[in-house]
Amino acid sequence: MYHSHWGLDEPPFRTRLDPRFFHQSPTHEEALARLHFLVDYQRRLGLLIGPQGSGKSLLFEVFAGDLRERGLPVAGVNLMGVDRREMMWLLACELKLSPHEESTYPSLWRLITDRIAEYRYQQLDTVLLFDDADRASGEVLAQIARIAQFDCSPDARLTIVMASSPDGVRRLGNPLLERIELRIDIEPWSPSDTEDYVRASLARAGRQSPLFDPPAIQRLHQLGEGIPRRITQLADLALLAGAGQQLDAIDQATVESVYHELGVIEV
C-alpha cells in the first residue's frame, strides 16, 4: 500500500460515499445549510444541482445523517434504472415498513402514505431524498410528483429533495419543476478549495508536512476542473505513481502523467 511510503496512517483520498471523508468546502457548506432550511421551514420540494462528481450523493449521505441524529425519519433512493414499483418498494424499506417482495404498487402506496401521515401526527418531518432524478424514467418522475401532491395542508410535514446534473434538469418535467421551492447549486471548487481539501485530507491521514508541491496542486485543480471526484481520483493516482517511483513529493509532472494515463478527461 502506498500510504506506508508517504508516512500515512491510511489512504487520504477516497471516492466512496463515506461521510467521514466529506470536505465541507464553502459551496458544500452552503448547500447543506439550504437543505436544512427546506426541512426546518417545511418546504415541500427542493432541487440539488451539480455536475457529475460534484458531491451530490455524498452531500445527501451527510444530510441524512444529520437528520437521523435529530430523530427525523429520512429515506434515500437512487432512481437510476428503477421502475415505479421498485422505487416504491425501496422507499418502503427505507421507511422501515418491511414490505413483502410481492407487494403490489397500490399496497406500497398505502403503506408509504400511511407512514407519512403517522409521522405527521407525531409532529415529525418526513424527508425523502431522490438521487440521480434526472436519470429516472417518466413513470418514476410522475410517481414523485404524485407523492409531492400528497397532503398539501398547511400543517403537512413532508419534504422531498431531488438531485440532478445541470444538463438533466429539463428531463424532470414541468409537473415537478413548477413545484420546486428552492434550487440548490453546487459550484466547482476554487483553487483555494482544492488546496484546502488536499491539505485536510493528508492531515486526517496523518501527514502534517506538505506532500504535493504548489504547482502540483494547481495542476491538480486545473485538470480536475474543480470537480471533487476528479480531483480525488487524480490525487490518489498521483500518490500511487509517486510511491512507485520512490519520489519524496508529488510534483506537477506526476499529476500530469497520471492524468494522461487515466485518459478520461480531455484537457
PDB file of N, CA, C and O in Angstrom, residues 32-76:
ATOM      1  N   LEU A  32     -25.517  22.437   2.175  1.00  0.00           N
ATOM      2  CA  LEU A  32     -26.026  21.717   3.343  1.00  0.00           C
ATOM      3  C   LEU A  32     -26.949  22.606   4.174  1.00  0.00           C
ATOM      4  O   LEU A  32     -28.006  22.154   4.660  1.00  0.00           O
ATOM      5  N   ALA A  33     -26.591  23.862   4.322  1.00  0.00           N
ATOM      6  CA  ALA A  33     -27.439  24.796   5.071  1.00  0.00           C
ATOM      7  C   ALA A  33     -28.789  24.979   4.383  1.00  0.00           C
ATOM      8  O   ALA A  33     -29.837  25.056   5.047  1.00  0.00           O
ATOM      9  N   ARG A  34     -28.783  25.037   3.054  1.00  0.00           N
ATOM     10  CA  ARG A  34     -30.036  25.194   2.318  1.00  0.00           C
ATOM     11  C   ARG A  34     -30.898  23.938   2.401  1.00  0.00           C
ATOM     12  O   ARG A  34     -32.131  24.025   2.441  1.00  0.00           O
ATOM     13  N   LEU A  35     -30.271  22.767   2.430  1.00  0.00           N
ATOM     14  CA  LEU A  35     -31.031  21.529   2.609  1.00  0.00           C
ATOM     15  C   LEU A  35     -31.737  21.535   3.961  1.00  0.00           C
ATOM     16  O   LEU A  35     -32.915  21.162   4.068  1.00  0.00           O
ATOM     17  N   HIS A  36     -31.033  21.970   4.980  1.00  0.00           N
ATOM     18  CA  HIS A  36     -31.654  22.039   6.311  1.00  0.00           C
ATOM     19  C   HIS A  36     -32.769  23.082   6.330  1.00  0.00           C
ATOM     20  O   HIS A  36     -33.783  22.903   7.027  1.00  0.00           O
ATOM     21  N   PHE A  37     -32.603  24.170   5.592  1.00  0.00           N
ATOM     22  CA  PHE A  37     -33.655  25.191   5.511  1.00  0.00           C
ATOM     23  C   PHE A  37     -34.954  24.565   4.986  1.00  0.00           C
ATOM     24  O   PHE A  37     -36.050  24.865   5.505  1.00  0.00           O
ATOM     25  N   LEU A  38     -34.848  23.720   3.968  1.00  0.00           N
ATOM     26  CA  LEU A  38     -36.047  23.091   3.389  1.00  0.00           C
ATOM     27  C   LEU A  38     -36.847  22.342   4.453  1.00  0.00           C
ATOM     28  O   LEU A  38     -38.079  22.418   4.490  1.00  0.00           O
ATOM     29  N   VAL A  39     -36.137  21.634   5.317  1.00  0.00           N
ATOM     30  CA  VAL A  39     -36.816  20.848   6.354  1.00  0.00           C
ATOM     31  C   VAL A  39     -37.292  21.731   7.491  1.00  0.00           C
ATOM     32  O   VAL A  39     -38.442  21.637   7.938  1.00  0.00           O
ATOM     33  N   ASP A  40     -36.421  22.618   7.946  1.00  0.00           N
ATOM     34  CA  ASP A  40     -36.755  23.454   9.104  1.00  0.00           C
ATOM     35  C   ASP A  40     -37.963  24.343   8.838  1.00  0.00           C
ATOM     36  O   ASP A  40     -38.729  24.658   9.763  1.00  0.00           O
ATOM     37  N   TYR A  41     -38.129  24.753   7.578  1.00  0.00           N
ATOM     38  CA  TYR A  41     -39.255  25.627   7.234  1.00  0.00           C
ATOM     39  C   TYR A  41     -40.333  24.886   6.447  1.00  0.00           C
ATOM     40  O   TYR A  41     -41.173  25.511   5.809  1.00  0.00           O
ATOM     41  N   GLN A  42     -40.280  23.558   6.515  1.00  0.00           N
ATOM     42  CA  GLN A  42     -41.320  22.672   5.967  1.00  0.00           C
ATOM     43  C   GLN A  42     -41.662  22.995   4.516  1.00  0.00           C
ATOM     44  O   GLN A  42     -42.826  23.068   4.136  1.00  0.00           O
ATOM     45  N   ARG A  43     -40.627  23.165   3.710  1.00  0.00           N
ATOM     46  CA  ARG A  43     -40.826  23.323   2.273  1.00  0.00           C
ATOM     47  C   ARG A  43     -41.027  21.952   1.642  1.00  0.00           C
ATOM     48  O   ARG A  43     -40.424  20.972   2.056  1.00  0.00           O
ATOM     49  N   ARG A  44     -41.876  21.891   0.637  1.00  0.00           N
ATOM     50  CA  ARG A  44     -42.262  20.597   0.088  1.00  0.00           C
ATOM     51  C   ARG A  44     -41.227  20.010  -0.874  1.00  0.00           C
ATOM     52  O   ARG A  44     -40.929  18.815  -0.804  1.00  0.00           O
ATOM     53  N   LEU A  45     -40.674  20.821  -1.782  1.00  0.00           N
ATOM     54  CA  LEU A  45     -39.833  20.245  -2.837  1.00  0.00           C
ATOM     55  C   LEU A  45     -38.613  21.119  -3.115  1.00  0.00           C
ATOM     56  O   LEU A  45     -38.729  22.317  -3.366  1.00  0.00           O
ATOM     57  N   GLY A  46     -37.429  20.486  -3.068  1.00  0.00           N
ATOM     58  CA  GLY A  46     -36.188  21.170  -3.378  1.00  0.00           C
ATOM     59  C   GLY A  46     -35.418  20.417  -4.447  1.00  0.00           C
ATOM     60  O   GLY A  46     -35.647  19.227  -4.679  1.00  0.00           O
ATOM     61  N   LEU A  47     -34.503  21.121  -5.103  1.00  0.00           N
ATOM     62  CA  LEU A  47     -33.715  20.527  -6.187  1.00  0.00           C
ATOM     63  C   LEU A  47     -32.239  20.844  -5.958  1.00  0.00           C
ATOM     64  O   LEU A  47     -31.845  22.002  -5.903  1.00  0.00           O
ATOM     65  N   LEU A  48     -31.432  19.786  -5.824  1.00  0.00           N
ATOM     66  CA  LEU A  48     -29.989  19.911  -5.656  1.00  0.00           C
ATOM     67  C   LEU A  48     -29.330  19.681  -7.015  1.00  0.00           C
ATOM     68  O   LEU A  48     -29.517  18.623  -7.623  1.00  0.00           O
ATOM     69  N   ILE A  49     -28.564  20.659  -7.481  1.00  0.00           N
ATOM     70  CA  ILE A  49     -27.995  20.601  -8.836  1.00  0.00           C
ATOM     71  C   ILE A  49     -26.477  20.708  -8.769  1.00  0.00           C
ATOM     72  O   ILE A  49     -25.931  21.582  -8.092  1.00  0.00           O
ATOM     73  N   GLY A  50     -25.813  19.821  -9.492  1.00  0.00           N
ATOM     74  CA  GLY A  50     -24.359  19.872  -9.576  1.00  0.00           C
ATOM     75  C   GLY A  50     -23.866  18.927 -10.647  1.00  0.00           C
ATOM     76  O   GLY A  50     -24.530  17.935 -10.968  1.00  0.00           O
ATOM     77  N   PRO A  51     -22.702  19.200 -11.242  1.00  0.00           N
ATOM     78  CA  PRO A  51     -22.151  18.302 -12.253  1.00  0.00           C
ATOM     79  C   PRO A  51     -21.882  16.917 -11.672  1.00  0.00           C
ATOM     80  O   PRO A  51     -21.781  16.750 -10.448  1.00  0.00           O
ATOM     81  N   GLN A  52     -21.755  15.919 -12.547  1.00  0.00           N
ATOM     82  CA  GLN A  52     -21.375  14.595 -12.091  1.00  0.00           C
ATOM     83  C   GLN A  52     -20.038  14.680 -11.360  1.00  0.00           C
ATOM     84  O   GLN A  52     -19.091  15.291 -11.839  1.00  0.00           O
ATOM     85  N   GLY A  53     -19.981  14.088 -10.167  1.00  0.00           N
ATOM     86  CA  GLY A  53     -18.755  14.116  -9.394  1.00  0.00           C
ATOM     87  C   GLY A  53     -18.603  15.304  -8.471  1.00  0.00           C
ATOM     88  O   GLY A  53     -17.567  15.454  -7.815  1.00  0.00           O
ATOM     89  N   SER A  54     -19.627  16.151  -8.398  1.00  0.00           N
ATOM     90  CA  SER A  54     -19.524  17.356  -7.568  1.00  0.00           C
ATOM     91  C   SER A  54     -19.831  17.098  -6.095  1.00  0.00           C
ATOM     92  O   SER A  54     -19.644  17.983  -5.260  1.00  0.00           O
ATOM     93  N   GLY A  55     -20.313  15.895  -5.767  1.00  0.00           N
ATOM     94  CA  GLY A  55     -20.551  15.566  -4.361  1.00  0.00           C
ATOM     95  C   GLY A  55     -21.999  15.552  -3.940  1.00  0.00           C
ATOM     96  O   GLY A  55     -22.292  15.601  -2.742  1.00  0.00           O
ATOM     97  N   LYS A  56     -22.929  15.440  -4.891  1.00  0.00           N
ATOM     98  CA  LYS A  56     -24.353  15.448  -4.529  1.00  0.00           C
ATOM     99  C   LYS A  56     -24.725  14.238  -3.671  1.00  0.00           C
ATOM    100  O   LYS A  56     -25.415  14.372  -2.662  1.00  0.00           O
ATOM    101  N   SER A  57     -24.268  13.057  -4.087  1.00  0.00           N
ATOM    102  CA  SER A  57     -24.628  11.839  -3.359  1.00  0.00           C
ATOM    103  C   SER A  57     -24.041  11.846  -1.948  1.00  0.00           C
ATOM    104  O   SER A  57     -24.721  11.470  -0.984  1.00  0.00           O
ATOM    105  N   LEU A  58     -22.790  12.279  -1.831  1.00  0.00           N
ATOM    106  CA  LEU A  58     -22.171  12.341  -0.506  1.00  0.00           C
ATOM    107  C   LEU A  58     -22.854  13.397   0.353  1.00  0.00           C
ATOM    108  O   LEU A  58     -23.051  13.192   1.558  1.00  0.00           O
ATOM    109  N   LEU A  59     -23.253  14.494  -0.248  1.00  0.00           N
ATOM    110  CA  LEU A  59     -23.973  15.532   0.487  1.00  0.00           C
ATOM    111  C   LEU A  59     -25.294  14.982   1.024  1.00  0.00           C
ATOM    112  O   LEU A  59     -25.675  15.265   2.169  1.00  0.00           O
ATOM    113  N   PHE A  60     -25.989  14.190   0.212  1.00  0.00           N
ATOM    114  CA  PHE A  60     -27.221  13.539   0.674  1.00  0.00           C
ATOM    115  C   PHE A  60     -26.941  12.632   1.873  1.00  0.00           C
ATOM    116  O   PHE A  60     -27.720  12.578   2.831  1.00  0.00           O
ATOM    117  N   GLU A  61     -25.827  11.883   1.822  1.00  0.00           N
ATOM    118  CA  GLU A  61     -25.478  10.990   2.927  1.00  0.00           C
ATOM    119  C   GLU A  61     -25.238  11.789   4.213  1.00  0.00           C
ATOM    120  O   GLU A  61     -25.701  11.398   5.288  1.00  0.00           O
ATOM    121  N   VAL A  62     -24.505  12.880   4.097  1.00  0.00           N
ATOM    122  CA  VAL A  62     -24.218  13.719   5.270  1.00  0.00           C
ATOM    123  C   VAL A  62     -25.507  14.335   5.806  1.00  0.00           C
ATOM    124  O   VAL A  62     -25.756  14.344   7.023  1.00  0.00           O
ATOM    125  N   PHE A  63     -26.335  14.840   4.905  1.00  0.00           N
ATOM    126  CA  PHE A  63     -27.609  15.454   5.281  1.00  0.00           C
ATOM    127  C   PHE A  63     -28.508  14.436   5.985  1.00  0.00           C
ATOM    128  O   PHE A  63     -29.098  14.725   7.032  1.00  0.00           O
ATOM    129  N   ALA A  64     -28.605  13.237   5.417  1.00  0.00           N
ATOM    130  CA  ALA A  64     -29.433  12.190   6.018  1.00  0.00           C
ATOM    131  C   ALA A  64     -28.926  11.840   7.420  1.00  0.00           C
ATOM    132  O   ALA A  64     -29.723  11.628   8.348  1.00  0.00           O
ATOM    133  N   GLY A  65     -27.598  11.786   7.576  1.00  0.00           N
ATOM    134  CA  GLY A  65     -27.046  11.505   8.897  1.00  0.00           C
ATOM    135  C   GLY A  65     -27.405  12.582   9.904  1.00  0.00           C
ATOM    136  O   GLY A  65     -27.734  12.280  11.060  1.00  0.00           O
ATOM    137  N   ASP A  66     -27.351  13.845   9.481  1.00  0.00           N
ATOM    138  CA  ASP A  66     -27.742  14.956  10.366  1.00  0.00           C
ATOM    139  C   ASP A  66     -29.197  14.815  10.806  1.00  0.00           C
ATOM    140  O   ASP A  66     -29.532  15.022  11.990  1.00  0.00           O
ATOM    141  N   LEU A  67     -30.069  14.464   9.855  1.00  0.00           N
ATOM    142  CA  LEU A  67     -31.491  14.340  10.173  1.00  0.00           C
ATOM    143  C   LEU A  67     -31.755  13.190  11.127  1.00  0.00           C
ATOM    144  O   LEU A  67     -32.565  13.310  12.058  1.00  0.00           O
ATOM    145  N   ARG A  68     -31.073  12.081  10.913  1.00  0.00           N
ATOM    146  CA  ARG A  68     -31.270  10.929  11.806  1.00  0.00           C
ATOM    147  C   ARG A  68     -30.789  11.236  13.215  1.00  0.00           C
ATOM    148  O   ARG A  68     -31.390  10.767  14.187  1.00  0.00           O
ATOM    149  N   GLU A  69     -29.721  12.030  13.329  1.00  0.00           N
ATOM    150  CA  GLU A  69     -29.259  12.437  14.659  1.00  0.00           C
ATOM    151  C   GLU A  69     -30.307  13.288  15.366  1.00  0.00           C
ATOM    152  O   GLU A  69     -30.366  13.303  16.606  1.00  0.00           O
ATOM    153  N   ARG A  70     -31.126  13.984  14.587  1.00  0.00           N
ATOM    154  CA  ARG A  70     -32.212  14.796  15.154  1.00  0.00           C
ATOM    155  C   ARG A  70     -33.470  13.969  15.395  1.00  0.00           C
ATOM    156  O   ARG A  70     -34.467  14.493  15.891  1.00  0.00           O
ATOM    157  N   GLY A  71     -33.426  12.675  15.051  1.00  0.00           N
ATOM    158  CA  GLY A  71     -34.569  11.803  15.269  1.00  0.00           C
ATOM    159  C   GLY A  71     -35.635  11.900  14.202  1.00  0.00           C
ATOM    160  O   GLY A  71     -36.781  11.470  14.422  1.00  0.00           O
ATOM    161  N   LEU A  72     -35.272  12.440  13.022  1.00  0.00           N
ATOM    162  CA  LEU A  72     -36.250  12.592  11.950  1.00  0.00           C
ATOM    163  C   LEU A  72     -36.185  11.401  10.998  1.00  0.00           C
ATOM    164  O   LEU A  72     -35.108  10.894  10.690  1.00  0.00           O
ATOM    165  N   PRO A  73     -37.339  10.946  10.507  1.00  0.00           N
ATOM    166  CA  PRO A  73     -37.351   9.863   9.528  1.00  0.00           C
ATOM    167  C   PRO A  73     -36.915  10.363   8.158  1.00  0.00           C
ATOM    168  O   PRO A  73     -37.422  11.370   7.656  1.00  0.00           O
ATOM    169  N   VAL A  74     -35.958   9.683   7.558  1.00  0.00           N
ATOM    170  CA  VAL A  74     -35.442  10.083   6.253  1.00  0.00           C
ATOM    171  C   VAL A  74     -35.255   8.837   5.405  1.00  0.00           C
ATOM    172  O   VAL A  74     -34.820   7.794   5.894  1.00  0.00           O
ATOM    173  N   ALA A  75     -35.616   8.933   4.130  1.00  0.00           N
ATOM    174  CA  ALA A  75     -35.481   7.821   3.188  1.00  0.00           C
ATOM    175  C   ALA A  75     -34.755   8.313   1.952  1.00  0.00           C
ATOM    176  O   ALA A  75     -35.105   9.354   1.396  1.00  0.00           O
ATOM    177  N   GLY A  76     -33.743   7.567   1.515  1.00  0.00           N
ATOM    178  CA  GLY A  76     -32.995   7.932   0.324  1.00  0.00           C
ATOM    179  C   GLY A  76     -33.029   6.824  -0.705  1.00  0.00           C
ATOM    180  O   GLY A  76     -32.786   5.664  -0.370  1.00  0.00           O
TER     181      GLY A  76
END
